[in-house]
Amino acid sequence: MAKYGASFATAASAEVTLRFPPAVSARQRAILHAVAEANGVPHASAGDGEGRSISLGSGARVVEVLPEDVPDDEALCALLAEHLRVSPEASRRAFAAPAPRGDGRDRATRSVGEATVGSSFATSPASASAASMDVAAFVRRTLELLELEREAEEEQGEAILRGMRPETAQKKGRALLGLKCVDVRGGFYGKTIVTLELASRGSVNVSQSGMSTNGGGKNSGAPPLPPHKLTPHDIVAIKANKGEPGGDPLCAGVVYRVRDAALEIAIDEAPESLDGTLRLERLANETSHKRLVD
């Protein structure tokens, strides 16, 4: 009879590596991270955006999970039990919660907490207050793991861009070259909104106070942007057009709005100058991260 539990999962993870495909959703991936953490199983994510995947375990025997092998949460629970000796009952409770959105805020992370670090609830006479403290600690740890995954995705995006020429990055849709700043204005929550267009019509001067002199934008007559994969909520870096691929950015922010001929970027604070020709590089996307955290 197969035995399950954290100690058995830790031992099993030293023998096998379970690689899940990008077909696993962001919510499922976050719960897999949390379940692995609670059971002492090494875990890591790789890839970018929709191509992001997760691996559990560190053993030499690699099990590649095919997309058709994980049609639902129950299939994930079965894989965890078969290869990593994670309790199937605990896994089912972990995956029972719907995606964390709207009035379901934190349900997924609460469910994981009840199924893993909260497994002592059924076997120990611990008080309700102690149980609540355990769940709160687990939620904090889950949020830390989500932040680590977001940072890892950004670092991976930067590493990919360092390994290719800017022209190649633009062909792959990860960057836009030859841009100019046509407008800088205040936005919500203290953010600064920077509007970028193609620089074929010449550059504009942006003062240290963060205001442009021509107020470009919708009616500036700028040519349309070349094909790209930039979307709202993408985390991006603004750099000098001729700067080194691995060089420091002038500033970084999040794509606020995408137009045919312009991009609006929300940044915390405008640099002293955004003069000259610029390029924009895509690092990651924060949509899935925000949905899970909120």
Tab-separated table of C-alpha atoms in Angstrom:
chain	number	residue	atom	x	y	z
A	1	MET	CA	0.000	0.000	0.000
A	2	ALA	CA	1.392	3.390	-1.005
A	3	LYS	CA	2.279	5.735	1.838
A	4	TYR	CA	1.737	9.487	1.656
A	5	GLY	CA	2.871	12.506	3.629
A	6	ALA	CA	5.526	15.218	3.722
A	7	SER	CA	8.390	12.862	4.595
A	8	PHE	CA	7.472	10.438	1.819
A	9	ALA	CA	7.062	13.331	-0.647
A	10	THR	CA	10.500	14.709	0.229
A	11	ALA	CA	12.084	11.306	-0.340
A	12	ALA	CA	10.221	10.753	-3.612
A	13	SER	CA	11.219	14.197	-4.922
A	14	ALA	CA	14.890	13.221	-4.664
A	15	GLU	CA	14.275	10.439	-7.180
A	16	VAL	CA	11.972	12.044	-9.737
A	17	THR	CA	11.390	15.411	-11.420
A	18	LEU	CA	7.806	16.050	-12.499
A	19	ARG	CA	7.606	18.605	-15.334
A	20	PHE	CA	4.213	20.142	-16.028
A	21	PRO	CA	3.357	21.799	-19.384
A	22	PRO	CA	2.367	25.468	-19.894
A	23	ALA	CA	-1.212	24.182	-20.187
A	24	VAL	CA	-1.296	24.292	-16.370
A	25	SER	CA	-3.041	27.541	-15.400
A	26	ALA	CA	-1.486	30.302	-13.293
A	27	ARG	CA	-3.772	29.387	-10.384
A	28	GLN	CA	-2.876	25.705	-10.607
A	29	ARG	CA	0.806	26.629	-10.834
A	30	ALA	CA	0.611	28.754	-7.686
A	31	ILE	CA	-1.112	25.963	-5.765
A	32	LEU	CA	1.458	23.428	-6.993
A	33	HIS	CA	4.218	25.726	-5.705
A	34	ALA	CA	2.511	26.004	-2.327
A	35	VAL	CA	1.801	22.267	-1.992
A	36	ALA	CA	5.400	21.462	-2.925
A	37	GLU	CA	6.741	23.987	-0.407
A	38	ALA	CA	4.614	22.563	2.385
A	39	ASN	CA	5.734	19.000	1.614
A	40	GLY	CA	9.452	19.742	1.287
A	41	VAL	CA	9.501	19.182	-2.480
A	42	PRO	CA	11.869	21.362	-4.587
A	43	HIS	CA	9.920	23.450	-7.104
A	44	ALA	CA	10.717	25.975	-9.834
A	45	SER	CA	9.077	27.811	-12.736
A	46	ALA	CA	10.523	28.535	-16.167
A	47	GLY	CA	9.358	30.268	-19.312
A	48	ASP	CA	7.586	33.509	-20.062
A	49	GLY	CA	3.925	34.507	-20.126
A	50	GLU	CA	1.692	31.813	-21.628
A	51	GLY	CA	4.742	29.585	-22.087
A	52	ARG	CA	5.506	29.454	-18.361
A	53	SER	CA	5.778	25.960	-16.843
A	54	ILE	CA	6.572	24.397	-13.461
A	55	SER	CA	8.749	21.509	-12.289
A	56	LEU	CA	8.475	19.646	-8.980
A	57	GLY	CA	11.234	17.445	-7.573
A	58	SER	CA	14.963	17.194	-8.232
A	59	GLY	CA	15.506	13.560	-9.178
A	60	ALA	CA	17.349	12.212	-12.193
A	61	ARG	CA	14.260	10.422	-13.497
A	62	VAL	CA	12.260	13.040	-15.400
A	63	VAL	CA	8.535	12.592	-16.004
A	64	GLU	CA	7.274	14.899	-18.754
A	65	VAL	CA	3.577	15.574	-18.228
A	66	LEU	CA	1.700	16.080	-21.502
A	67	PRO	CA	-1.101	18.671	-21.822
A	68	GLU	CA	-3.667	15.898	-22.339
A	69	ASP	CA	-2.515	14.316	-19.058
A	70	VAL	CA	-3.769	17.278	-17.005
A	71	PRO	CA	-7.314	18.032	-18.209
A	72	ASP	CA	-8.388	19.093	-14.704
A	73	ASP	CA	-7.362	19.470	-11.055
A	74	GLU	CA	-8.134	15.826	-10.289
A	75	ALA	CA	-5.507	14.729	-12.815
A	76	LEU	CA	-2.941	16.948	-11.090
A	77	CYS	CA	-3.823	15.397	-7.734
A	78	ALA	CA	-3.343	11.918	-9.187
A	79	LEU	CA	0.082	12.835	-10.587
A	80	LEU	CA	1.206	14.291	-7.259
A	81	ALA	CA	0.132	11.122	-5.470
A	82	GLU	CA	1.646	8.727	-8.017
A	83	HIS	CA	5.055	10.327	-8.445
A	84	LEU	CA	5.642	12.455	-5.323
A	85	ARG	CA	3.617	10.651	-2.634
A	86	VAL	CA	1.596	13.762	-1.788
A	87	SER	CA	-1.655	12.828	-0.054
A	88	PRO	CA	-4.427	12.772	-2.700
A	89	GLU	CA	-7.005	13.901	-0.128
A	90	ALA	CA	-4.895	16.925	0.788
A	91	SER	CA	-4.314	17.752	-2.874
A	92	ARG	CA	-8.038	17.575	-3.644
A	93	ARG	CA	-8.804	20.019	-0.851
A	94	ALA	CA	-6.073	22.303	-2.175
A	95	PHE	CA	-7.535	22.377	-5.677
A	96	ALA	CA	-11.177	22.588	-4.567
A	97	ALA	CA	-11.230	26.405	-4.521
A	98	PRO	CA	-12.180	28.385	-7.654
A	99	ALA	CA	-9.812	30.885	-9.235
A	100	PRO	CA	-9.152	33.783	-6.779
A	101	ARG	CA	-11.255	36.561	-8.295
A	102	GLY	CA	-14.069	38.817	-7.152
A	103	ASP	CA	-15.637	37.680	-3.875
A	104	GLY	CA	-13.450	34.553	-3.998
A	105	ARG	CA	-10.459	36.527	-2.839
A	106	ASP	CA	-7.766	34.305	-1.300
A	107	ARG	CA	-9.996	31.208	-1.410
A	108	ALA	CA	-7.417	29.293	-3.373
A	109	THR	CA	-4.596	30.091	-0.969
A	110	ARG	CA	-6.822	29.413	2.023
A	111	SER	CA	-7.737	26.028	0.569
A	112	VAL	CA	-4.089	25.157	0.024
A	113	GLY	CA	-3.374	26.148	3.605
A	114	GLU	CA	-6.078	23.841	4.911
A	115	ALA	CA	-4.812	20.976	2.768
A	116	THR	CA	-1.107	21.252	3.587
A	117	VAL	CA	0.095	23.187	6.597
A	118	GLY	CA	-3.421	22.794	7.962
A	119	SER	CA	-3.337	19.006	7.736
A	120	SER	CA	-2.880	18.862	11.517
A	121	PHE	CA	-6.397	20.281	11.994
A	122	ALA	CA	-7.960	16.818	11.629
A	123	THR	CA	-5.407	14.994	13.757
A	124	SER	CA	-4.627	17.484	16.506
A	125	PRO	CA	-6.889	19.128	19.126
A	126	ALA	CA	-5.239	22.506	18.433
A	127	SER	CA	-7.439	25.498	19.145
A	128	ALA	CA	-9.191	27.496	16.423
A	129	SER	CA	-7.001	30.511	17.148
A	130	ALA	CA	-3.831	28.477	16.620
A	131	ALA	CA	-5.276	27.106	13.385
A	132	SER	CA	-6.020	30.634	12.179
A	133	MET	CA	-2.443	31.649	12.916
A	134	ASP	CA	-1.193	28.676	10.879
A	135	VAL	CA	-3.369	29.641	7.919
A	136	ALA	CA	-2.296	33.291	8.147
A	137	ALA	CA	1.353	32.253	8.166
A	138	PHE	CA	0.749	30.012	5.183
A	139	VAL	CA	-0.963	32.802	3.226
A	140	ARG	CA	1.998	35.096	3.917
A	141	ARG	CA	4.368	32.404	2.680
A	142	THR	CA	2.264	31.844	-0.447
A	143	LEU	CA	2.352	35.564	-1.242
A	144	GLU	CA	6.127	35.505	-0.820
A	145	LEU	CA	6.351	32.605	-3.283
A	146	LEU	CA	4.162	34.433	-5.802
A	147	GLU	CA	6.422	37.476	-5.548
A	148	LEU	CA	9.489	35.272	-6.066
A	149	GLU	CA	7.907	33.780	-9.176
A	150	ARG	CA	7.149	37.254	-10.556
A	151	GLU	CA	10.739	38.347	-9.928
A	152	ALA	CA	12.039	35.163	-11.538
A	153	GLU	CA	9.909	35.799	-14.630
A	154	GLU	CA	11.287	39.351	-14.889
A	155	GLU	CA	14.867	38.119	-14.503
A	156	GLN	CA	14.304	35.469	-17.142
A	157	GLY	CA	12.897	38.099	-19.517
A	158	GLU	CA	15.974	40.260	-18.960
A	159	ALA	CA	18.261	37.268	-19.555
A	160	ILE	CA	16.515	36.464	-22.842
A	161	LEU	CA	16.908	40.053	-24.026
A	162	ARG	CA	20.582	40.155	-23.019
A	163	GLY	CA	21.200	37.185	-25.275
A	164	MET	CA	19.843	38.759	-28.470
A	165	ARG	CA	20.364	41.870	-30.552
A	166	PRO	CA	17.694	44.584	-30.193
A	167	GLU	CA	16.723	44.095	-33.850
A	168	THR	CA	16.130	40.402	-33.191
A	169	ALA	CA	14.097	41.204	-30.082
A	170	GLN	CA	11.876	43.500	-32.168
A	171	LYS	CA	11.348	40.797	-34.810
A	172	LYS	CA	10.218	38.455	-32.034
A	173	GLY	CA	7.794	41.083	-30.715
A	174	ARG	CA	9.651	41.537	-27.409
A	175	ALA	CA	10.906	45.067	-28.112
A	176	LEU	CA	10.184	48.249	-30.067
A	177	LEU	CA	13.040	50.365	-31.422
A	178	GLY	CA	13.303	53.950	-32.626
A	179	LEU	CA	10.749	55.476	-30.260
A	180	LYS	CA	10.445	58.992	-28.883
A	181	CYS	CA	8.702	60.412	-25.844
A	182	VAL	CA	5.899	62.767	-26.935
A	183	ASP	CA	4.071	63.322	-23.662
A	184	VAL	CA	4.529	62.946	-19.910
A	185	ARG	CA	1.567	63.506	-17.599
A	186	GLY	CA	0.320	62.595	-14.164
A	187	GLY	CA	-1.752	59.451	-13.721
A	188	PHE	CA	-3.744	57.659	-11.039
A	189	TYR	CA	-2.209	56.758	-7.670
A	190	GLY	CA	0.756	59.060	-8.197
A	191	LYS	CA	1.958	57.277	-11.337
A	192	THR	CA	3.492	59.117	-14.287
A	193	ILE	CA	2.193	58.241	-17.773
A	194	VAL	CA	4.789	58.363	-20.568
A	195	THR	CA	3.564	58.285	-24.186
A	196	LEU	CA	5.927	56.799	-26.782
A	197	GLU	CA	5.659	56.983	-30.578
A	198	LEU	CA	7.959	56.192	-33.483
A	199	ALA	CA	10.673	58.833	-33.760
A	200	SER	CA	10.424	59.342	-37.523
A	201	ARG	CA	8.904	62.798	-37.015
A	202	GLY	CA	11.816	63.958	-34.870
A	203	SER	CA	12.321	64.054	-31.141
A	204	VAL	CA	10.821	66.239	-28.461
A	205	ASN	CA	12.390	67.618	-25.334
A	206	VAL	CA	11.074	66.448	-21.994
A	207	SER	CA	12.108	68.691	-19.129
A	208	GLN	CA	13.172	67.587	-15.683
A	209	SER	CA	9.733	68.574	-14.428
A	210	GLY	CA	8.344	65.788	-16.615
A	211	MET	CA	6.291	67.842	-19.092
A	212	SER	CA	6.729	67.721	-22.855
A	213	THR	CA	6.531	70.776	-25.075
A	214	ASN	CA	4.277	69.488	-27.834
A	215	GLY	CA	1.633	67.397	-26.039
A	216	GLY	CA	1.707	64.717	-28.807
A	217	GLY	CA	-0.464	61.623	-28.606
A	218	LYS	CA	-3.736	60.902	-30.371
A	219	ASN	CA	-3.515	63.637	-33.021
A	220	SER	CA	0.253	63.811	-33.547
A	221	GLY	CA	0.066	62.065	-36.933
A	222	ALA	CA	2.681	59.502	-35.954
A	223	PRO	CA	3.091	56.404	-38.158
A	224	PRO	CA	1.686	53.112	-36.830
A	225	LEU	CA	3.907	50.985	-34.653
A	226	PRO	CA	5.431	47.833	-36.177
A	227	PRO	CA	3.957	44.446	-35.167
A	228	HIS	CA	4.666	43.603	-31.522
A	229	LYS	CA	3.450	41.460	-28.612
A	230	LEU	CA	3.190	44.235	-26.034
A	231	THR	CA	-0.097	44.255	-24.135
A	232	PRO	CA	-1.530	46.164	-21.147
A	233	HIS	CA	0.038	45.126	-17.814
A	234	ASP	CA	3.298	44.026	-19.453
A	235	ILE	CA	6.303	44.996	-17.331
A	236	VAL	CA	8.685	46.933	-19.587
A	237	ALA	CA	11.990	48.798	-19.521
A	238	ILE	CA	12.692	52.045	-21.388
A	239	LYS	CA	16.281	52.305	-22.622
A	240	ALA	CA	18.362	54.457	-24.931
A	241	ASN	CA	17.912	53.099	-28.455
A	242	LYS	CA	21.649	52.436	-28.917
A	243	GLY	CA	22.260	51.182	-25.382
A	244	GLU	CA	23.717	47.748	-24.694
A	245	PRO	CA	21.189	44.861	-24.481
A	246	GLY	CA	22.130	44.236	-20.838
A	247	GLY	CA	22.473	47.899	-19.882
A	248	ASP	CA	20.527	49.678	-17.164
A	249	PRO	CA	17.167	51.155	-18.225
A	250	LEU	CA	16.324	54.839	-18.023
A	251	CYS	CA	13.176	53.747	-16.198
A	252	ALA	CA	10.824	50.785	-15.922
A	253	GLY	CA	7.067	50.544	-15.704
A	254	VAL	CA	3.901	48.819	-16.866
A	255	VAL	CA	2.099	49.171	-20.197
A	256	TYR	CA	-1.003	51.260	-19.466
A	257	ARG	CA	-2.560	51.574	-22.925
A	258	VAL	CA	-1.753	50.291	-26.426
A	259	ARG	CA	-2.719	52.343	-29.488
A	260	ASP	CA	-2.007	51.816	-33.185
A	261	ALA	CA	0.655	54.531	-33.198
A	262	ALA	CA	1.541	54.942	-29.525
A	263	LEU	CA	2.114	53.171	-26.226
A	264	GLU	CA	1.391	54.649	-22.812
A	265	ILE	CA	3.635	53.449	-19.986
A	266	ALA	CA	2.872	53.951	-16.281
A	267	ILE	CA	6.033	54.534	-14.244
A	268	ASP	CA	6.625	55.484	-10.617
A	269	GLU	CA	8.726	58.528	-11.420
A	270	ALA	CA	9.954	60.040	-14.677
A	271	PRO	CA	13.743	60.254	-15.103
A	272	GLU	CA	15.413	63.634	-15.491
A	273	SER	CA	15.341	63.304	-19.264
A	274	LEU	CA	13.761	61.100	-21.911
A	275	ASP	CA	15.331	62.967	-24.825
A	276	GLY	CA	16.617	61.200	-27.887
A	277	THR	CA	15.639	57.925	-29.488
A	278	LEU	CA	14.429	55.183	-27.167
A	279	ARG	CA	13.618	51.487	-27.206
A	280	LEU	CA	11.082	49.556	-25.172
A	281	GLU	CA	11.721	46.000	-23.934
A	282	ARG	CA	9.128	43.578	-22.568
A	283	LEU	CA	10.210	41.811	-19.365
A	284	ALA	CA	7.100	40.011	-18.080
A	285	ASN	CA	3.347	40.331	-17.564
A	286	GLU	CA	1.864	41.028	-14.137
A	287	THR	CA	-1.785	40.165	-14.876
A	288	SER	CA	-1.733	36.597	-13.529
A	289	HIS	CA	0.344	37.684	-10.529
A	290	LYS	CA	-2.127	40.447	-9.615
A	291	ARG	CA	-5.142	38.159	-9.963
A	292	LEU	CA	-3.610	35.623	-7.601
A	293	VAL	CA	-2.477	38.214	-5.050
A	294	ASP	CA	-5.715	40.228	-5.106
